[in-house]
Tab-separated table of C-alpha atoms in Angstrom:
chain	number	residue	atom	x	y	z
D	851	UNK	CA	0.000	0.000	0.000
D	852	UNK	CA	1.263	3.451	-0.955
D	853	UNK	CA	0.856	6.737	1.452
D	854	UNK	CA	-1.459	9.344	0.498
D	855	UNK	CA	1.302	12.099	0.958
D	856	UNK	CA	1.795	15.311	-0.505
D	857	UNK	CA	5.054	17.485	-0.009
D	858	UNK	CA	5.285	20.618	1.470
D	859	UNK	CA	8.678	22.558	2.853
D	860	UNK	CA	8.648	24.872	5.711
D	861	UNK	CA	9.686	28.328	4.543
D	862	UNK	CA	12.116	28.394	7.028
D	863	UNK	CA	14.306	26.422	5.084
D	864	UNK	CA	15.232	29.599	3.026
D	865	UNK	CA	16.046	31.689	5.780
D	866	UNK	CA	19.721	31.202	5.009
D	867	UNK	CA	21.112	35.115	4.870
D	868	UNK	CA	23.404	34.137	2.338
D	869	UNK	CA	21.527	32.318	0.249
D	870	UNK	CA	20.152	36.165	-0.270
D	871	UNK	CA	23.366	37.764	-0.570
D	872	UNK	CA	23.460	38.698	3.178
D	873	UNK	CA	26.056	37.778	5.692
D	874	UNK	CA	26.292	34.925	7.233
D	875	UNK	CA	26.998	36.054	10.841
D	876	UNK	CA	24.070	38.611	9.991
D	877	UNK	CA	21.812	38.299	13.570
D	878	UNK	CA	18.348	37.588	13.458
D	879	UNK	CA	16.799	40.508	14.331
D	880	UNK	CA	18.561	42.213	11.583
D	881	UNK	CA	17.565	39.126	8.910
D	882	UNK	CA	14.248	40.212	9.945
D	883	UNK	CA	14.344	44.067	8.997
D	884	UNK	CA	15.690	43.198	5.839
D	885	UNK	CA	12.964	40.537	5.019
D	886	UNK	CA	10.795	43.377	6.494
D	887	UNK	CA	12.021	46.092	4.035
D	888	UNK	CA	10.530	44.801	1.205
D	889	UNK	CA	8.878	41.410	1.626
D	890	UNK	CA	7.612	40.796	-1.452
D	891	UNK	CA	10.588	40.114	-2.962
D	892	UNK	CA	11.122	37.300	-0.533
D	893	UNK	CA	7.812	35.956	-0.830
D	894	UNK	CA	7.764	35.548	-4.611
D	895	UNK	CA	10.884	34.329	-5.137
D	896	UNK	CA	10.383	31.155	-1.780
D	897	UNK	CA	7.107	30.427	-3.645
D	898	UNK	CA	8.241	30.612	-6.810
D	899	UNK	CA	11.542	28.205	-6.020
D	900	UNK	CA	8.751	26.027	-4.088
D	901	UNK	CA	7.243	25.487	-7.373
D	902	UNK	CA	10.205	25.279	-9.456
D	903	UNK	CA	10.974	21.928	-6.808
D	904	UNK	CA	7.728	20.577	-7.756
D	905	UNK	CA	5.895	20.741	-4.321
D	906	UNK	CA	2.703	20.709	-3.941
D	907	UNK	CA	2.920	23.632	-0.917
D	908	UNK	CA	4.411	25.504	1.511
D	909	UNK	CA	3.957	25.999	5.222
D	910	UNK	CA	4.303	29.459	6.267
D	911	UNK	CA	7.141	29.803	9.344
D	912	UNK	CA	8.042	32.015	11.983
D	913	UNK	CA	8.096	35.931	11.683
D	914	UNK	CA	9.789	36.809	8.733
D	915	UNK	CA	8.136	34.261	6.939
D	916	UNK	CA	4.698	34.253	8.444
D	917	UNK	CA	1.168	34.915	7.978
D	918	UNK	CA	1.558	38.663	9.349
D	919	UNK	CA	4.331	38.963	6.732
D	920	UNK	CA	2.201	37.612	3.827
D	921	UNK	CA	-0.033	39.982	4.497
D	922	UNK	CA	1.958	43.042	4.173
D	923	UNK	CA	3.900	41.316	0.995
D	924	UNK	CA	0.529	41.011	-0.874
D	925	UNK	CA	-2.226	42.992	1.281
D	926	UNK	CA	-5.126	40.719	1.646
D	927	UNK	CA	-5.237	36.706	2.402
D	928	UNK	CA	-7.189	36.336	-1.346
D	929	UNK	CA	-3.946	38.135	-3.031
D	930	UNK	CA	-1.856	35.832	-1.517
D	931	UNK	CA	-4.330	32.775	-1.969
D	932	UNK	CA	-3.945	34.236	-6.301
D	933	UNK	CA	-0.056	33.891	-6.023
D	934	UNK	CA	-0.499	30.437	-4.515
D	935	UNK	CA	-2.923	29.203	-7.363
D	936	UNK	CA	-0.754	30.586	-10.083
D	937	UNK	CA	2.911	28.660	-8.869
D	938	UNK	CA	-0.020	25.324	-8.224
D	939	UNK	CA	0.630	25.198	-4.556
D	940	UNK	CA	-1.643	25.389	-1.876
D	941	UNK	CA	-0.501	25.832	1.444
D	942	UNK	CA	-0.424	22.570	4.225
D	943	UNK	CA	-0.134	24.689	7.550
D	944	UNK	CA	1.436	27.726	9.325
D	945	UNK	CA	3.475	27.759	12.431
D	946	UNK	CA	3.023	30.349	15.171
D	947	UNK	CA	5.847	30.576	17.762
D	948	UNK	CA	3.863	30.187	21.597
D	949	UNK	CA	4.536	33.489	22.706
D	950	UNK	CA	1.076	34.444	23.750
D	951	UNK	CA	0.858	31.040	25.070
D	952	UNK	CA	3.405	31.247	27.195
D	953	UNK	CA	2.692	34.722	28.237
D	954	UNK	CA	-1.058	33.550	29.365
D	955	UNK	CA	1.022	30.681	31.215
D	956	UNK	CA	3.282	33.307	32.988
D	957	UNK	CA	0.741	35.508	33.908
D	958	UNK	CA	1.047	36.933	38.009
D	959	UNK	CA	-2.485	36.844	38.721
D	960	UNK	CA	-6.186	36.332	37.447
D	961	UNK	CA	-6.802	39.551	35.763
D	962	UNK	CA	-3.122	39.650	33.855
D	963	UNK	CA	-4.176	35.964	32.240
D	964	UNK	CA	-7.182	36.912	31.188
D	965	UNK	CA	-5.548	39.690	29.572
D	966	UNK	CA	-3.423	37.545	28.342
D	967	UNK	CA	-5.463	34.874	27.111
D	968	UNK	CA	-7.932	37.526	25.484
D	969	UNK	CA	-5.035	38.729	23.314
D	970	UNK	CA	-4.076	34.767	22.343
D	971	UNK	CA	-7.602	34.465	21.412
D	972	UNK	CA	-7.611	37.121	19.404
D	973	UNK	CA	-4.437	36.340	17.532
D	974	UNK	CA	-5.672	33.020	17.229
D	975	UNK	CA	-8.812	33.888	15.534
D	976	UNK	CA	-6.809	36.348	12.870
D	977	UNK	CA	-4.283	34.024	11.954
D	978	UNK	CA	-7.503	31.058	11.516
D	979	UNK	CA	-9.690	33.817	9.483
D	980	UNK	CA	-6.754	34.394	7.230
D	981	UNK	CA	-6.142	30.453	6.834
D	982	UNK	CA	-9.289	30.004	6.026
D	983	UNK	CA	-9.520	32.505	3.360
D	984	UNK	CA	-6.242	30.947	1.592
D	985	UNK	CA	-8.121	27.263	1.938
D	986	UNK	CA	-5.792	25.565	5.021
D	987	UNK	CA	-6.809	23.837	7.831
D	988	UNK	CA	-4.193	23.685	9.711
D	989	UNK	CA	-2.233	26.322	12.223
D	990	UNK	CA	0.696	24.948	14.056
D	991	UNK	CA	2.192	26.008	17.344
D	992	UNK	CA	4.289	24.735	19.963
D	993	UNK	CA	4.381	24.470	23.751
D	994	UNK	CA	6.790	25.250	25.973
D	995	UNK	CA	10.328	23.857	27.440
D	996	UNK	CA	10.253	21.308	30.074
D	997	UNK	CA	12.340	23.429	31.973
D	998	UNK	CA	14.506	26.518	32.152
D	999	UNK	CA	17.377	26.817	29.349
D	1000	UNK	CA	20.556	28.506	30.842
D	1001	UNK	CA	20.247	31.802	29.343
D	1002	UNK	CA	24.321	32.757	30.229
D	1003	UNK	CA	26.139	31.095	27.598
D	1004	UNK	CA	28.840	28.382	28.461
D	1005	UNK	CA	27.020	27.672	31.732
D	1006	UNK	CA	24.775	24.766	31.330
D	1007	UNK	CA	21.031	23.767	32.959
D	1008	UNK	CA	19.615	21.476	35.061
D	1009	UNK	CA	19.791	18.471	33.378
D	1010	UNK	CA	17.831	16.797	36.106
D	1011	UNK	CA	14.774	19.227	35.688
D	1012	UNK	CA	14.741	18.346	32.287
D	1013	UNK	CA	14.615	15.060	32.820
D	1014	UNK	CA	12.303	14.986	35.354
D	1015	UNK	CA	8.709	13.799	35.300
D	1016	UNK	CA	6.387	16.372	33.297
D	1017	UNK	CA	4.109	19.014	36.299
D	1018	UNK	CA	0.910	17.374	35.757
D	1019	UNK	CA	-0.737	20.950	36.767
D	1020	UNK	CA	1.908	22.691	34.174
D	1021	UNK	CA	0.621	20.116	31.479
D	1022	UNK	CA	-3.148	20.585	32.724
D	1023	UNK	CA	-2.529	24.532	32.330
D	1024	UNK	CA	-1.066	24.023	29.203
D	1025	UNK	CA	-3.959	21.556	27.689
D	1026	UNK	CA	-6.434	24.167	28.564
D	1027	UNK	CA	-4.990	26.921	26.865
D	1028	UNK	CA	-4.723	24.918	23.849
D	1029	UNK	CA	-7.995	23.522	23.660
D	1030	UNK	CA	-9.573	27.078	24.341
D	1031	UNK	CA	-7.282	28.495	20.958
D	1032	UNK	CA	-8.614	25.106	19.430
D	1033	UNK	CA	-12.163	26.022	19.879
D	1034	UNK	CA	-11.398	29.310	18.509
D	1035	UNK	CA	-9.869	27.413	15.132
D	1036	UNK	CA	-12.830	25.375	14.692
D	1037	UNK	CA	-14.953	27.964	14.731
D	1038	UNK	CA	-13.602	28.941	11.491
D	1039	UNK	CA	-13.486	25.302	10.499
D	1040	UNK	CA	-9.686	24.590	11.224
D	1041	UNK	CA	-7.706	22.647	13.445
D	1042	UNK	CA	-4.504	24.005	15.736
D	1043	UNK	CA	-1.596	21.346	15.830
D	1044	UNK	CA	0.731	21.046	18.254
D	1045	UNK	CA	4.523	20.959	16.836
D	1046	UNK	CA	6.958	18.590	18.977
D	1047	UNK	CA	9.359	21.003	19.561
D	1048	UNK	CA	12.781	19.267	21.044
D	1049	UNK	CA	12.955	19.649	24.781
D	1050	UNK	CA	9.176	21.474	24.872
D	1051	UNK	CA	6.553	19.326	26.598
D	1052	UNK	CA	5.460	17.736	23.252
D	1053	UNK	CA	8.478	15.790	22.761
D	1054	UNK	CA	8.634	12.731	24.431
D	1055	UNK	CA	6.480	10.042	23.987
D	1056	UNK	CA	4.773	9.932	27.777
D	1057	UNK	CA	4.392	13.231	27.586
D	1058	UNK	CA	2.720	13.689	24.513
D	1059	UNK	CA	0.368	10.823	25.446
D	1060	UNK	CA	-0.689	12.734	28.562
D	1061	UNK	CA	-1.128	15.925	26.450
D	1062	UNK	CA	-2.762	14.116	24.258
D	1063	UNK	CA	-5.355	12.678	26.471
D	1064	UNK	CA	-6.412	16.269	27.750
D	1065	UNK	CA	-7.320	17.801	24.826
D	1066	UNK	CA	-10.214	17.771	22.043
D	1067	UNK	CA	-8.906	15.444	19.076
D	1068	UNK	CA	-11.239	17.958	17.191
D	1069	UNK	CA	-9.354	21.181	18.089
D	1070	UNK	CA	-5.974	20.389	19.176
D	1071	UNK	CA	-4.267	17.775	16.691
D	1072	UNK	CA	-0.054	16.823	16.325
D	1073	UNK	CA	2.636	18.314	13.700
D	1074	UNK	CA	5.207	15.601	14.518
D	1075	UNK	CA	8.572	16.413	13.901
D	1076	UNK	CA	10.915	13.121	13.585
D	1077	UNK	CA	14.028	15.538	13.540
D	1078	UNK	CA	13.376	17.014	16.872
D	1079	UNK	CA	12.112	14.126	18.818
D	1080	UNK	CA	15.535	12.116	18.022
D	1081	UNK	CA	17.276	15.423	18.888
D	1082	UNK	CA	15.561	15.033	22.375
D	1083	UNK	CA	16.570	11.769	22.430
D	1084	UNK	CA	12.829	10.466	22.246
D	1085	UNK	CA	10.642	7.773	19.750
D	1086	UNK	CA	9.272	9.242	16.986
D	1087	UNK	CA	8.761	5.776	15.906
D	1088	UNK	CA	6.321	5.461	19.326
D	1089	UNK	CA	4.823	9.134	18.494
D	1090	UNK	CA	3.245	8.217	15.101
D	1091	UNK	CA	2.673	4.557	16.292
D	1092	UNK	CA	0.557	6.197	19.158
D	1093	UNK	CA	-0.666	9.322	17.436
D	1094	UNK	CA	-1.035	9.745	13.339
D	1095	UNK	CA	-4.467	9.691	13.398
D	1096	UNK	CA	-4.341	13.070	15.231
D	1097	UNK	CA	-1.393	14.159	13.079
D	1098	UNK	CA	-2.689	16.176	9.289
D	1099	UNK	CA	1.284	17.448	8.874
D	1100	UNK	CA	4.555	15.239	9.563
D	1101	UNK	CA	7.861	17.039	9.348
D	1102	UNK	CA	9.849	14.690	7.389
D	1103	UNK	CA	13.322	15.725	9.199
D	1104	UNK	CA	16.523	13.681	10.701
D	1105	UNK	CA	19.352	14.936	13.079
D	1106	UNK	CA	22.939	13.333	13.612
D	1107	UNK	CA	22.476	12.362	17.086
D	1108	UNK	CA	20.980	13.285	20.183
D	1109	UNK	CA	21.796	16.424	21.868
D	1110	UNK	CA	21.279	16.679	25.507
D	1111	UNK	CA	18.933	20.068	26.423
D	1112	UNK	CA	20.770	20.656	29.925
D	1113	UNK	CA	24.221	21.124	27.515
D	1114	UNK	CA	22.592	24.252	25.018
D	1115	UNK	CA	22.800	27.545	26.732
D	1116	UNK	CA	22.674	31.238	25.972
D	1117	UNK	CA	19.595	33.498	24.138
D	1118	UNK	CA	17.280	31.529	21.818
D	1119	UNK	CA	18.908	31.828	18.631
D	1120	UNK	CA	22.267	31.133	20.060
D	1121	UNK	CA	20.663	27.654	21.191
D	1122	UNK	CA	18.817	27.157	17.571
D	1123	UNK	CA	22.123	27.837	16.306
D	1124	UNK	CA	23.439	25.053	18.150
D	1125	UNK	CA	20.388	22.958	17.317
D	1126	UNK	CA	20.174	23.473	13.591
D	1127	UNK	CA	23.745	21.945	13.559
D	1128	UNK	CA	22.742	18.617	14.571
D	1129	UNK	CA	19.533	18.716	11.559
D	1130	UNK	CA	19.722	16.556	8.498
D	1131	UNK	CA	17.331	16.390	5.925
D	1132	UNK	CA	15.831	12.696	5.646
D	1133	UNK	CA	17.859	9.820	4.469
D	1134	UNK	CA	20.242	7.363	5.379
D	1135	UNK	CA	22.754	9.346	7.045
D	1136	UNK	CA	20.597	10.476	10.494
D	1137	UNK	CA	19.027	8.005	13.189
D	1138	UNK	CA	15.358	8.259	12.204
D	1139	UNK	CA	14.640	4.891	10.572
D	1140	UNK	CA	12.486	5.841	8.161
D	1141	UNK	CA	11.670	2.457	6.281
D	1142	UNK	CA	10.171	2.046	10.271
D	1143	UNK	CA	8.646	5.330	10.067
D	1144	UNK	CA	7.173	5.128	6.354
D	1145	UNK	CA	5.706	1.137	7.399
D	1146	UNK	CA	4.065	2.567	10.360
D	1147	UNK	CA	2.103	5.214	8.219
D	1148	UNK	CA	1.384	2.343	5.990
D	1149	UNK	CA	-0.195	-0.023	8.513
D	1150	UNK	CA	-2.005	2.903	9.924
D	1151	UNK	CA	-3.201	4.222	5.635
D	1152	UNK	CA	-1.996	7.815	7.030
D	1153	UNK	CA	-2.884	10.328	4.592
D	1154	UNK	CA	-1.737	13.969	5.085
D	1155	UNK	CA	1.081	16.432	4.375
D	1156	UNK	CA	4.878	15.307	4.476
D	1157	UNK	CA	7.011	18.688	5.207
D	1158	UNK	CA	10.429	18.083	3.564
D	1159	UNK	CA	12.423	20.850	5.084
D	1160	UNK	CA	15.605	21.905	6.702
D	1161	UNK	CA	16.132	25.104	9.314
D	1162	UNK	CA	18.393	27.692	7.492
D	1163	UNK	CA	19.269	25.583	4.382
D	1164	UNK	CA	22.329	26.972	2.486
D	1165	UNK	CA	21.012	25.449	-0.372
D	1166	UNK	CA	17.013	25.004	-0.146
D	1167	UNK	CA	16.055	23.750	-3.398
D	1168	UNK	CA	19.104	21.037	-3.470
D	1169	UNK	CA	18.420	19.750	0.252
D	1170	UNK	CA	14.638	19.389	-0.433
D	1171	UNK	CA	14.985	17.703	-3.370
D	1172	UNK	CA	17.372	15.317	-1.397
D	1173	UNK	CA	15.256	14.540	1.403
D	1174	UNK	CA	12.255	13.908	-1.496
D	1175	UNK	CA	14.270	12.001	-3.861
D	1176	UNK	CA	15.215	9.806	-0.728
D	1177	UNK	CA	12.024	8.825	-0.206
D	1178	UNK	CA	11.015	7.815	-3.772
D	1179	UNK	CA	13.543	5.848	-4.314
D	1180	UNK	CA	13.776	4.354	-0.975
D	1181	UNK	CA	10.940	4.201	1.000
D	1182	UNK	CA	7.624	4.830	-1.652
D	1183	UNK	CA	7.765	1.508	-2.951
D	1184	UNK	CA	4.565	-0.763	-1.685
């Protein structure tokens, strides 16, 4: 039996600077003001390279490359959905980082969260309007770490706390937050899906079974990640095995080993930095086993959207095609 799997790439995967004649040590913040400048330009030419690969679409990424972006590269979510029509691509999902989740989890006191949570409900329900207007059910987000990162660089965490058994009131807190924003989606006929973020408390297996088990299948469905589970040093195997009937969008990405959360330190990006190191794009040379993997969805006549993409790809067109070819010629035979 074949899968019922169309290919997608995260637009992350061009955020490269120089694979825009920028510099490579060129920090994020300032990647951003550039994209910001005159988005447009980066829009048309990720969609039209997206094309040019022969995918069938994209899922919009993180701020530069996200829905808010879109909207001030073409003005209006039917624009946008006219570009996408024209190149033949339509798009799978679109990936929120959980800021406003984690800032309605952080709140001091009653009134501050339902501040809070007002203004995550009101994001959410802009970000679903404009999916639905470009035709895609799907908007991804992620949770939060298990624990605290070291923020001083060279100075590592806890690496006890991480591995310590998930806050059952944490993961309660967190389930309802999501399956408010997930009533919010459906009300515009979509679906929010949580992405397993390495080291976030959708990562490893037990956890995402409990997370799973407190929320609406309806409203609050999986993006799994294979790359970032390994990179935790979790199953993905077990995750899909357990969970791809709540999963419409599978990130179809490897990593070289396992890299130990307690051990990356620093701000954010210098800890994605670290992180994006240890990515591969699918094939033979990471530790997913995706004959495993692609049997599994098999067994289980998955159907959905395969995301074939790469963080920061120096070369986004090449690696994509790698990862895809890889899986015809491997892993697509019945």
């Amino acid at each position: 039996m074949s899968i019922d799997l169309r290919w997608s790439t995260d637009l992350v995967t061009f955020f490269d600077p120089p694979y825009w004649g920028l510099p490579a040590d060129l920090p994020y913040d300032d990647w951003e003001r550039e994209v910001d400048k005159d988005p447009r330009r980066f829009f048309d030419r990720m969609l039209d390279e997206a094309a040019q690969i022969g995918l069938a679409g994209i899922e919009l990424a993180p701020a530069p490359g996200g829905w808010v972006n879109v909207l001030n590269a073409y003005g209006t979510a039917a624009a946008f959905k006219r570009e996408l029509d024209r190149r033949n691509l339509r798009m799978s999902s679109s990936y929120v980082l959980p800021v406003l989740l984690k800032a309605a989890l952080d709140a001091p006191d009653p009134r501050a969260r339902a501040d809070a949570e007002r203004a995550l409900d009101e994001d959410t329900a802009r970000h679903a309007a404009f999916l639905r207007e470009v035709g895609c059910p799907t908007l991804v987000t992620s949770t939060i770490p298990r624990a605290p990162f070291s923020d001083v660089e060279g100075v590592e965490a806890s690496a006890a706390a991480f591995d310590a058994p998930v806050d059952e009131h944490l993961m309660g807190a967190v389930a309802e937050q999501l399956n408010r924003i997930g009533r919010v989606a459906t009300a515009e006929g979509l679906h929010v899906a949580v992405h397993t973020d390495a080291y976030s408390l959708a990562s490893r297996t037990d956890d995402i079974d409990l997370l799973m088990s407190l929320t609406d299948p309806a409203g609050v469905k999986l993006c799994i990640d294979a790359g970032h589970i390994a990179l935790d040093g979790g199953d993905p195997l077990a995750v899909i095995q357990r969970h791809v009937g709540r999963a419409p969008v599978l990130h179809w990405k490897d990593c070289a080993s396992h890299l130990p959360p307690h051990t990356l330190s620093g701000p954010p990006m210098t800890r994605h930095d670290v992180m994006i190191r240890y990515f591969r794009v699918m094939g033979p040379e990471g530790v997913v086993d995706w004959a495993k993997w692609t049997q599994i969805l098999r067994d289980q006549d998955w159907r959905g959207w395969g995301v074939a993409e790469i963080d920061m790809s120096p070369d986004p067109q090449r690696q994509i095609r790698e990862g895809i070819d890889y899986f015809n010629r491997t892993l697509a035979a019945d």
